[in-house]
Amino acid sequence: MLKDEFIETIGELANQVNNSLTRHILPSICVAQACLETGYGQSETMLKYNAPFGIKATTKWGGSCYNATTHEYYNNVKVAEGGCFRAYDSLKSAVADYYNLLTESTYYTGAVNNYDFVNAVEHLKSYSTDPNYTEMLKSIIVTNNLTRFDNSCDSGNITEIALAVFRGEYGDGLERKSLLGSKYDKVQSEVNRLYNLAVQAENGNFGNGQERKAVLGVDYSAVQYLINNNLIY
């Protein structure tokens, strides 16, 4: 599988799985991790075991697994060591398991329903011992324009599309209506809802810090993203 085909395949699967959930991880992050872990789909283990994420098989894992040499960092020193990793019968199964791991684990809660990929990636530091891991992920996302998977009109995640609207990626008026098609009404409603929440937050109606986070719940990340990036003015 060539690089571009690999990216598009994982991106499409990430969108499908992500859209079926109520707890989300940006598809751009999923694709970036798959690219980094497999050398853009070229690793032998990815090709043989449908294993694009290098997820270790603990005693709780009930599926197939394979043994391979990996590299860990201890005090910034790279060390080769053996490990047992999860294997899958298809890439779709692998992507589904990836989403289940990241959205259910307490290690990655800061990345869940976080629509700012730069910030979300910072909450994945525990995924790898490589001290440069998160910086490499961000570089892959930017270099390959992977945020296009987050903003796709084929996505069912209306909040992600609404944030793209705030960034100006869908234009205004008739242009926006044409680009969004049948999703226009839902997306515009979400845009208006988030705008009102962000304005109220700016006015101090929801407090600050943890108080604001508690009041806004799942909307906190999106609202804070709008405020931090000056997208409500």
XYZ file of N, CA and C in Angstrom:
699
model
N 0.844 -1.189 0.000
C 0.000 0.000 0.000
C 0.887 1.250 0.000
N 0.688 2.123 -0.967
C 1.484 3.338 -1.057
C 1.084 4.339 0.024
N 1.973 5.313 0.275
C 1.765 6.286 1.341
C 0.407 6.967 1.250
N 0.095 7.545 0.093
C -1.159 8.287 -0.041
C -2.373 7.386 0.146
N -2.293 6.167 -0.372
C -3.401 5.213 -0.223
C -3.581 4.845 1.246
N -2.471 4.672 1.946
C -2.524 4.339 3.370
C -3.192 5.459 4.158
N -2.790 6.689 3.899
C -3.364 7.834 4.602
C -4.863 7.924 4.356
N -5.270 7.794 3.105
C -6.701 7.902 2.780
C -7.496 6.754 3.387
N -6.922 5.562 3.394
C -7.617 4.394 3.959
C -7.836 4.554 5.459
N -6.776 4.912 6.177
C -6.911 5.087 7.632
C -7.818 6.277 7.931
N -7.709 7.343 7.143
C -8.557 8.517 7.361
C -10.035 8.207 7.217
N -10.367 7.441 6.207
C -11.776 7.064 5.992
C -12.282 6.172 7.120
N -11.470 5.209 7.527
C -11.872 4.316 8.620
C -11.996 5.082 9.934
N -11.084 6.030 10.168
C -11.134 6.825 11.396
C -12.414 7.641 11.456
N -12.805 8.212 10.329
C -14.052 8.962 10.285
C -15.245 8.066 10.587
N -15.268 6.892 9.984
C -16.383 5.963 10.190
C -16.520 5.591 11.659
N -15.418 5.205 12.278
C -15.457 4.778 13.674
C -15.752 5.962 14.584
N -15.069 7.063 14.366
C -15.242 8.251 15.204
C -16.689 8.730 15.200
N -17.309 8.679 14.040
C -18.681 9.169 13.913
C -19.705 8.270 14.594
N -19.299 7.038 14.908
C -20.231 6.111 15.563
C -20.177 6.242 17.084
N -19.276 7.093 17.578
C -19.062 7.212 19.017
C -19.578 8.538 19.565
N -19.732 8.597 20.866
C -20.073 9.863 21.524
C -18.838 10.493 22.159
N -17.762 9.715 22.279
C -16.484 10.227 22.778
C -15.517 10.184 21.609
N -14.976 11.332 21.246
C -14.252 11.446 19.985
C -12.758 11.697 20.154
N -12.003 11.162 19.208
C -10.599 11.497 18.994
C -10.502 11.992 17.560
N -9.860 13.124 17.348
C -9.780 13.668 15.995
C -9.173 12.648 15.028
N -9.830 12.411 13.882
C -9.277 11.483 12.889
C -7.863 11.844 12.453
N -7.533 13.129 12.416
C -6.176 13.540 12.021
C -5.134 12.933 12.949
N -5.454 12.832 14.223
C -4.527 12.260 15.198
C -4.394 10.756 14.981
N -5.501 10.107 14.743
C -5.488 8.665 14.473
C -4.609 8.363 13.266
N -4.781 9.119 12.196
C -3.997 8.897 10.973
C -2.513 9.163 11.232
N -2.223 10.247 11.943
C -0.831 10.598 12.232
C -0.135 9.499 13.032
N -0.832 8.949 14.028
C -0.229 7.889 14.824
C 0.024 6.646 13.973
N -0.905 6.322 13.098
C -0.724 5.166 12.222
C 0.472 5.387 11.289
N 0.603 6.604 10.770
C 1.731 6.920 9.880
C 3.060 6.810 10.615
N 3.099 7.342 11.814
C 4.340 7.347 12.591
C 4.734 5.941 13.031
N 3.738 5.173 13.472
C 4.025 3.835 14.001
C 4.442 2.845 12.908
N 4.038 3.096 11.661
C 4.275 2.107 10.592
C 5.124 2.620 9.437
N 5.647 3.853 9.542
C 6.375 4.396 8.402
C 5.452 4.562 7.209
N 4.284 5.151 7.467
C 3.261 5.382 6.436
C 2.784 4.068 5.805
N 2.615 3.071 6.655
C 2.024 1.819 6.196
C 2.987 0.823 5.595
N 4.282 1.081 5.707
C 5.259 0.220 5.041
C 5.885 -0.834 5.940
N 5.609 -0.793 7.231
C 6.251 -1.750 8.132
C 5.741 -3.175 7.891
N 6.608 -4.138 8.123
C 6.260 -5.547 7.919
C 5.111 -5.974 8.817
N 5.126 -5.502 10.070
C 4.068 -5.895 11.001
C 2.712 -5.345 10.573
N 2.703 -4.122 10.035
C 1.430 -3.548 9.583
C 0.875 -4.382 8.438
N 1.729 -4.727 7.501
C 1.291 -5.474 6.328
C 0.843 -6.883 6.689
N 1.521 -7.508 7.642
C 1.225 -8.901 7.979
C 0.116 -9.056 9.005
N 0.039 -8.089 9.958
C -0.883 -8.269 11.082
C -1.974 -7.185 11.170
N -2.064 -6.329 10.160
C -3.047 -5.231 10.204
C -2.923 -4.462 11.520
N -1.696 -4.101 11.860
C -1.425 -3.487 13.161
C -0.758 -2.118 12.986
N -1.537 -1.083 12.723
C -0.945 0.224 12.430
C -0.614 1.080 13.646
N -0.951 0.630 14.859
C -0.786 1.506 16.020
C 0.203 0.996 17.068
N 0.758 -0.174 16.870
C 1.742 -0.691 17.810
C 1.230 -0.809 19.232
N -0.012 -1.285 19.384
C -0.617 -1.400 20.716
C -0.178 -2.711 21.366
N 0.381 -2.610 22.548
C 0.869 -3.801 23.235
C -0.287 -4.685 23.719
N -0.059 -5.981 23.678
C -1.065 -6.950 24.114
C -0.812 -7.311 25.568
N -1.619 -6.751 26.461
C -1.502 -7.079 27.886
C -2.278 -8.356 28.177
N -2.277 -8.768 29.431
C -2.982 -9.994 29.814
C -4.497 -9.878 29.622
N -4.997 -8.645 29.547
C -6.432 -8.435 29.348
C -6.853 -8.586 27.894
N -5.890 -8.579 26.981
C -6.197 -8.681 25.559
C -6.551 -10.119 25.208
N -7.723 -10.297 24.590
C -8.182 -11.636 24.272
C -8.044 -12.022 22.821
N -7.452 -11.122 22.006
C -7.326 -11.402 20.585
C -5.967 -11.957 20.208
N -5.696 -11.971 18.898
C -4.418 -12.465 18.399
C -3.302 -11.468 18.716
N -2.083 -11.967 18.702
C -0.951 -11.078 18.960
C 0.275 -11.580 18.207
N 1.296 -10.758 18.167
C 2.552 -11.123 17.517
C 3.708 -10.553 18.335
N 4.861 -11.151 18.195
C 6.051 -10.683 18.902
C 6.930 -9.886 17.951
N 7.468 -8.801 18.453
C 8.312 -7.942 17.626
C 9.273 -7.153 18.498
N 10.314 -6.652 17.878
C 11.262 -5.788 18.573
C 10.801 -4.348 18.462
N 10.794 -3.670 19.570
C 10.398 -2.257 19.584
C 11.509 -1.449 20.247
N 11.326 -0.146 20.269
C 12.314 0.721 20.913
C 11.638 1.563 21.986
N 12.222 1.555 23.153
C 11.738 2.375 24.257
C 12.855 3.333 24.684
N 12.433 4.424 25.296
C 13.406 5.406 25.775
C 13.414 5.420 27.299
N 14.602 5.285 27.857
C 14.780 5.364 29.301
C 15.832 6.435 29.585
N 15.399 7.497 30.260
C 16.285 8.646 30.504
C 16.870 9.163 29.190
N 15.970 9.223 28.164
C 16.320 9.727 26.839
C 17.313 8.834 26.087
N 17.501 7.604 26.555
C 18.364 6.651 25.867
C 17.495 5.610 25.164
N 17.704 5.433 23.859
C 16.910 4.510 23.058
C 17.391 3.082 23.251
N 16.468 2.200 23.635
C 16.811 0.809 23.932
C 15.882 -0.123 23.143
N 16.460 -1.125 22.491
C 15.669 -2.126 21.764
C 15.250 -3.225 22.725
N 13.970 -3.609 22.636
C 13.486 -4.705 23.489
C 12.309 -5.391 22.824
N 12.095 -6.624 23.192
C 11.002 -7.396 22.615
C 9.673 -7.072 23.277
N 8.595 -7.328 22.548
C 7.269 -7.085 23.094
C 6.208 -7.864 22.341
N 5.060 -8.015 22.988
C 3.921 -8.694 22.373
C 2.871 -7.646 22.024
N 2.393 -7.678 20.772
C 1.495 -6.623 20.294
C 0.209 -7.202 19.713
N -0.833 -6.368 19.727
C -2.147 -6.807 19.234
C -2.148 -6.932 17.705
N -2.726 -8.023 17.226
C -2.888 -8.256 15.790
C -4.378 -8.275 15.460
N -4.711 -7.955 14.214
C -6.126 -7.826 13.828
C -6.390 -8.507 12.494
N -7.668 -8.836 12.273
C -8.028 -9.461 11.009
C -8.283 -8.442 9.906
N -8.368 -7.151 10.282
C -8.589 -6.102 9.284
C -8.145 -4.759 9.851
N -7.900 -3.807 8.973
C -7.548 -2.459 9.424
C -8.714 -1.798 10.147
N -9.939 -2.102 9.732
C -11.104 -1.522 10.397
C -11.171 -1.972 11.854
N -10.876 -3.239 12.099
C -10.860 -3.746 13.479
C -9.775 -3.058 14.290
N -8.643 -2.793 13.649
C -7.544 -2.124 14.332
C -7.915 -0.695 14.712
N -8.554 0.017 13.791
C -8.963 1.400 14.058
C -10.019 1.436 15.160
N -10.964 0.488 15.120
C -12.004 0.430 16.151
C -11.388 0.182 17.523
N -10.386 -0.698 17.585
C -9.728 -0.992 18.860
C -8.927 0.214 19.348
N -8.303 0.914 18.428
C -7.566 2.138 18.765
C -8.494 3.147 19.437
N -9.667 3.371 18.832
C -10.618 4.334 19.401
C -11.136 3.859 20.753
N -11.351 2.574 20.881
C -11.809 2.054 22.161
C -10.752 2.278 23.245
N -9.492 2.040 22.896
C -8.405 2.227 23.859
C -8.284 3.684 24.291
N -8.224 4.595 23.322
C -7.976 5.998 23.659
C -9.158 6.663 24.344
N -10.375 6.306 23.965
C -11.535 6.971 24.555
C -11.927 6.395 25.913
N -11.459 5.179 26.222
C -11.827 4.558 27.489
C -10.723 4.636 28.538
N -9.497 4.850 28.106
C -8.382 4.881 29.044
C -8.287 6.223 29.759
N -7.967 6.188 31.034
C -7.803 7.419 31.802
C -6.526 8.157 31.415
N -5.631 7.503 30.705
C -4.381 8.138 30.307
C -4.596 9.244 29.271
N -5.659 9.124 28.482
C -5.819 10.017 27.338
C -7.072 10.891 27.405
N -7.625 11.078 28.593
C -8.884 11.810 28.715
C -8.799 13.228 28.149
N -7.632 13.846 28.225
C -7.492 15.208 27.718
C -7.586 15.306 26.216
N -7.433 14.180 25.520
C -7.542 14.172 24.057
C -8.959 13.877 23.584
N -9.802 13.390 24.492
C -11.182 13.022 24.133
C -12.052 14.270 24.007
N -12.798 14.339 22.897
C -13.651 15.494 22.595
C -12.852 16.803 22.637
N -11.594 16.712 22.260
C -10.726 17.883 22.164
C -10.543 18.188 20.683
N -11.045 19.324 20.226
C -11.068 19.624 18.793
C -9.894 20.483 18.335
N -8.957 20.728 19.211
C -7.731 21.454 18.889
C -6.614 20.415 18.822
N -6.185 20.047 17.612
C -5.254 18.923 17.500
C -3.919 19.198 18.190
N -3.486 20.452 18.189
C -2.220 20.785 18.833
C -2.287 20.479 20.327
N -3.390 20.882 20.948
C -3.565 20.631 22.375
C -3.847 19.159 22.650
N -4.681 18.544 21.806
C -5.062 17.139 22.020
C -3.850 16.222 21.964
N -2.956 16.480 21.023
C -1.765 15.649 20.879
C -0.907 15.672 22.144
N -0.897 16.790 22.833
C -0.092 16.896 24.050
C -0.569 15.933 25.135
N -1.800 15.467 25.023
C -2.344 14.534 26.011
C -2.057 13.074 25.633
N -1.226 12.872 24.610
C -0.875 11.514 24.189
C 0.578 11.168 24.512
N 1.199 11.956 25.366
C 2.613 11.729 25.689
C 2.860 10.346 26.282
N 1.883 9.828 27.007
C 2.076 8.523 27.645
C 1.920 7.365 26.654
N 1.526 7.669 25.400
C 1.374 6.610 24.390
C 2.730 6.042 23.996
N 3.761 6.883 24.062
C 5.098 6.466 23.659
C 6.130 7.031 24.626
N 7.237 6.321 24.785
C 8.314 6.821 25.642
C 9.264 7.737 24.876
N 9.081 7.852 23.565
C 9.922 8.736 22.755
C 9.649 10.182 23.163
N 10.660 10.918 23.623
C 10.432 12.293 24.081
C 9.985 13.248 22.984
N 10.182 12.854 21.724
C 9.781 13.706 20.599
C 8.474 13.259 19.956
N 7.785 12.321 20.605
C 6.606 11.699 19.991
C 5.529 12.710 19.600
N 5.129 13.565 20.520
C 4.028 14.485 20.222
C 4.419 15.504 19.162
N 5.675 15.941 19.163
C 6.127 16.893 18.147
C 6.120 16.250 16.764
N 6.489 14.987 16.704
C 6.462 14.274 15.417
C 5.031 14.117 14.913
N 4.103 13.847 15.823
C 2.697 13.732 15.424
C 2.190 15.041 14.831
N 2.472 16.139 15.504
C 2.022 17.444 15.015
C 2.623 17.755 13.647
N 3.876 17.419 13.463
C 4.529 17.652 12.183
C 3.881 16.843 11.064
N 3.544 15.588 11.351
C 2.892 14.731 10.353
C 1.522 15.283 9.985
N 0.779 15.751 10.973
C -0.554 16.307 10.724
C -0.475 17.526 9.818
N 0.450 18.415 10.121
C 0.586 19.648 9.333
C 1.123 19.356 7.933
N 2.174 18.569 7.848
C 2.827 18.284 6.566
C 1.894 17.596 5.587
N 1.040 16.720 6.093
C 0.145 15.943 5.211
C -1.287 16.473 5.187
N -1.502 17.651 5.799
C -2.836 18.264 5.831
C -3.894 17.281 6.332
N -3.596 16.616 7.420
C -4.504 15.583 7.919
C -5.762 16.145 8.567
N -5.772 17.442 8.888
C -6.987 18.017 9.472
C -8.147 17.992 8.490
N -7.863 17.716 7.228
C -8.956 17.601 6.252
C -9.905 16.468 6.631
N -9.396 15.470 7.329
C -10.259 14.372 7.776
C -11.157 14.809 8.930
N -10.715 15.788 9.707
C -11.528 16.307 10.806
C -12.671 17.159 10.278
N -12.442 17.823 9.153
C -13.397 18.804 8.637
C -14.266 18.268 7.515
N -14.115 17.004 7.181
C -14.834 16.445 6.040
C -16.335 16.546 6.201
N -17.003 16.958 5.109
C -18.470 17.043 5.138
C -19.094 15.662 5.227
N -18.298 14.636 4.969
C -18.822 13.290 5.112
C -18.837 12.861 6.568
N -18.207 13.661 7.404
C -18.145 13.337 8.828
C -19.492 13.560 9.496
N -19.821 12.694 10.450
C -21.051 12.885 11.201
C -20.830 13.734 12.438
N -19.592 14.114 12.703
C -19.311 14.909 13.892
C -19.567 16.369 13.593
N -20.758 16.831 13.867
C -21.178 18.178 13.520
C -20.339 19.237 14.240
N -19.910 18.947 15.452
C -19.104 19.922 16.187
C -17.794 20.206 15.472
N -17.139 19.175 14.963
C -15.885 19.367 14.253
C -16.085 20.223 13.003
N -17.172 19.985 12.281
C -17.451 20.777 11.092
C -17.769 22.214 11.481
N -18.509 22.393 12.580
C -18.848 23.742 13.047
C -17.591 24.543 13.367
N -16.619 23.903 13.981
C -15.365 24.598 14.296
C -14.628 24.985 13.018
N -14.729 24.147 12.001
C -14.126 24.491 10.708
C -14.827 25.701 10.098
N -16.138 25.808 10.313
C -16.884 26.974 9.846
C -16.358 28.236 10.522
N -16.130 28.166 11.828
C -15.579 29.315 12.554
C -14.212 29.714 12.001
N -13.451 28.752 11.546
C -12.129 29.053 10.989
C -12.209 29.597 9.575
N -13.409 29.636 9.012
C -13.595 30.189 7.674
C -13.416 29.206 6.546
N -13.381 27.907 6.873
C -13.093 26.902 5.853
C -14.291 26.558 4.974
N -15.461 27.080 5.321
C -16.650 26.830 4.501
C -17.269 28.128 3.980
N -16.531 29.227 4.039
C -17.030 30.479 3.495
C -18.252 31.000 4.228
N -19.048 31.796 3.517
C -20.265 32.392 4.083
C -21.454 32.184 3.152
N -22.627 32.424 3.694
C -23.841 32.484 2.889
C -24.051 31.294 1.976
N -24.256 31.584 0.695
C -24.574 30.546 -0.288
C -23.417 29.570 -0.493
N -22.196 30.088 -0.387
C -21.040 29.205 -0.546
C -21.040 28.142 0.551
N -21.271 28.562 1.776
C -21.308 27.622 2.894
C -22.447 26.615 2.718
N -23.582 27.116 2.290
C -24.746 26.245 2.106
C -24.464 25.190 1.043
N -23.774 25.615 -0.020
C -23.453 24.692 -1.108
C -22.453 23.638 -0.657
N -21.432 24.054 0.088
C -20.393 23.128 0.534
C -20.913 22.128 1.562
N -21.807 22.574 2.428
C -22.313 21.702 3.491
C -23.475 20.826 3.044
N -24.186 21.250 2.011
C -25.272 20.431 1.486
C -26.331 20.117 2.522
N -26.662 18.835 2.649
C -27.745 18.417 3.547
C -27.406 18.631 5.018
N -26.120 18.841 5.328
C -25.718 19.059 6.719
C -25.807 20.524 7.133
N -26.161 21.395 6.210
C -26.105 22.835 6.491
C -26.902 23.229 7.732
N -28.149 22.818 7.816
C -29.003 23.246 8.939
C -28.437 22.779 10.280
N -27.994 21.501 10.346
C -27.447 20.981 11.595
C -26.161 21.703 11.979
N -25.301 21.933 10.981
C -24.027 22.593 11.267
C -24.258 24.035 11.697
N -25.152 24.737 10.999
C -25.409 26.134 11.345
C -26.014 26.244 12.744
N -26.852 25.301 13.078
C -27.430 25.287 14.421
C -26.340 25.090 15.465
N -25.375 24.207 15.168
C -24.266 23.961 16.083
C -23.353 25.183 16.179
N -23.147 25.857 15.060
C -22.353 27.098 15.054
C -22.983 28.130 15.986
N -24.288 28.297 15.852
C -24.995 29.276 16.687
C -24.947 28.895 18.165
N -25.098 27.604 18.434
C -25.085 27.129 19.823
C -23.724 27.364 20.467
N -22.662 26.999 19.753
C -21.316 27.181 20.285
C -20.969 28.657 20.436
N -21.426 29.466 19.488
C -21.168 30.904 19.567
C -21.792 31.479 20.836
N -23.042 31.115 21.102
C -23.730 31.627 22.288
C -23.039 31.177 23.575
N -22.589 29.925 23.608
C -21.875 29.429 24.785
C -20.549 30.163 24.984
N -19.841 30.392 23.882
C -18.545 31.073 23.963
C -18.704 32.512 24.438
N -19.732 33.184 23.945
C -19.984 34.567 24.368
C -20.314 34.603 25.862
N -21.159 33.673 26.305
C -21.497 33.618 27.728
C -20.257 33.330 28.582
N -19.393 32.438 28.082
C -18.168 32.122 28.819
C -17.268 33.347 28.903
N -17.151 34.073 27.811
C -16.350 35.293 27.786
C -16.893 36.340 28.759
N -18.187 36.346 28.920
C -18.820 37.307 29.830
C -18.768 36.867 31.290
N -18.168 35.707 31.525
C -17.986 35.235 32.894
C -19.150 34.464 33.469
N -20.116 34.097 32.619
C -21.302 33.395 33.119
C -21.007 31.986 33.631
N -19.896 31.391 33.166
C -19.591 30.015 33.556
C -18.359 29.929 34.454
N -17.927 31.051 34.990
C -16.752 31.052 35.846
C -15.472 30.839 35.054
N -14.442 30.373 35.730
C -13.149 30.130 35.100
C -12.595 28.769 35.518
N -11.564 28.334 34.780
C -10.869 27.110 35.144
C -11.761 25.894 35.303
N -11.600 25.205 36.407
C -12.332 23.967 36.649
C -13.838 24.188 36.756
N -14.223 25.354 37.263
C -15.663 25.645 37.360
C -16.278 25.698 35.964
N -15.607 26.408 35.044
C -16.113 26.493 33.671
C -16.133 25.117 33.023
N -15.099 24.354 33.269
C -15.009 23.013 32.687
C -16.151 22.122 33.177
N -16.482 22.242 34.451
C -17.556 21.433 35.029
C -18.914 21.836 34.472
N -19.126 23.143 34.298
C -20.414 23.637 33.807
C -20.621 23.259 32.341
N -19.592 23.424 31.526
C -19.729 23.188 30.088
C -19.654 21.713 29.719
N -19.028 20.918 30.551
C -18.962 19.481 30.274
C -18.292 19.179 28.943
N -18.977 18.391 28.084
C -18.392 17.982 26.805
C -18.189 19.140 25.852
N -18.826 20.274 26.102
C -18.669 21.438 25.223
C -17.451 22.285 25.580
N -16.808 21.973 26.702
C -15.723 22.832 27.186
C -14.607 22.993 26.164
N -14.151 21.886 25.586
C -13.017 21.943 24.663
C -13.321 22.821 23.455
N -14.513 22.648 22.861
C -14.877 23.424 21.680
C -15.020 24.905 22.016
N -15.664 25.198 23.124
C -15.871 26.596 23.532
C -14.535 27.262 23.845
N -13.682 26.564 24.570
C -12.379 27.137 24.918
C -11.520 27.329 23.673
N -11.666 26.421 22.715
C -10.935 26.549 21.447
C -11.333 27.830 20.731
N -12.620 28.128 20.696
C -13.099 29.350 20.047
C -12.556 30.593 20.746
N -12.562 30.562 22.064
C -12.080 31.722 22.837
C -10.572 31.894 22.671
N -9.836 30.805 22.794
C -8.373 30.891 22.732
C -7.873 31.335 21.363
N -8.639 31.028 20.336
C -8.221 31.363 18.967
C -8.943 32.593 18.411
N -9.651 33.331 19.328
C -10.333 34.566 18.918
C -11.254 34.376 17.710
N -12.042 33.309 17.752
C -12.915 32.989 16.620
C -14.367 33.431 16.792
N -14.651 34.184 17.872
C -16.055 34.589 18.073
C -16.233 36.076 17.830
N -15.217 36.711 17.260
C -15.314 38.160 17.031
C -15.409 38.468 15.544
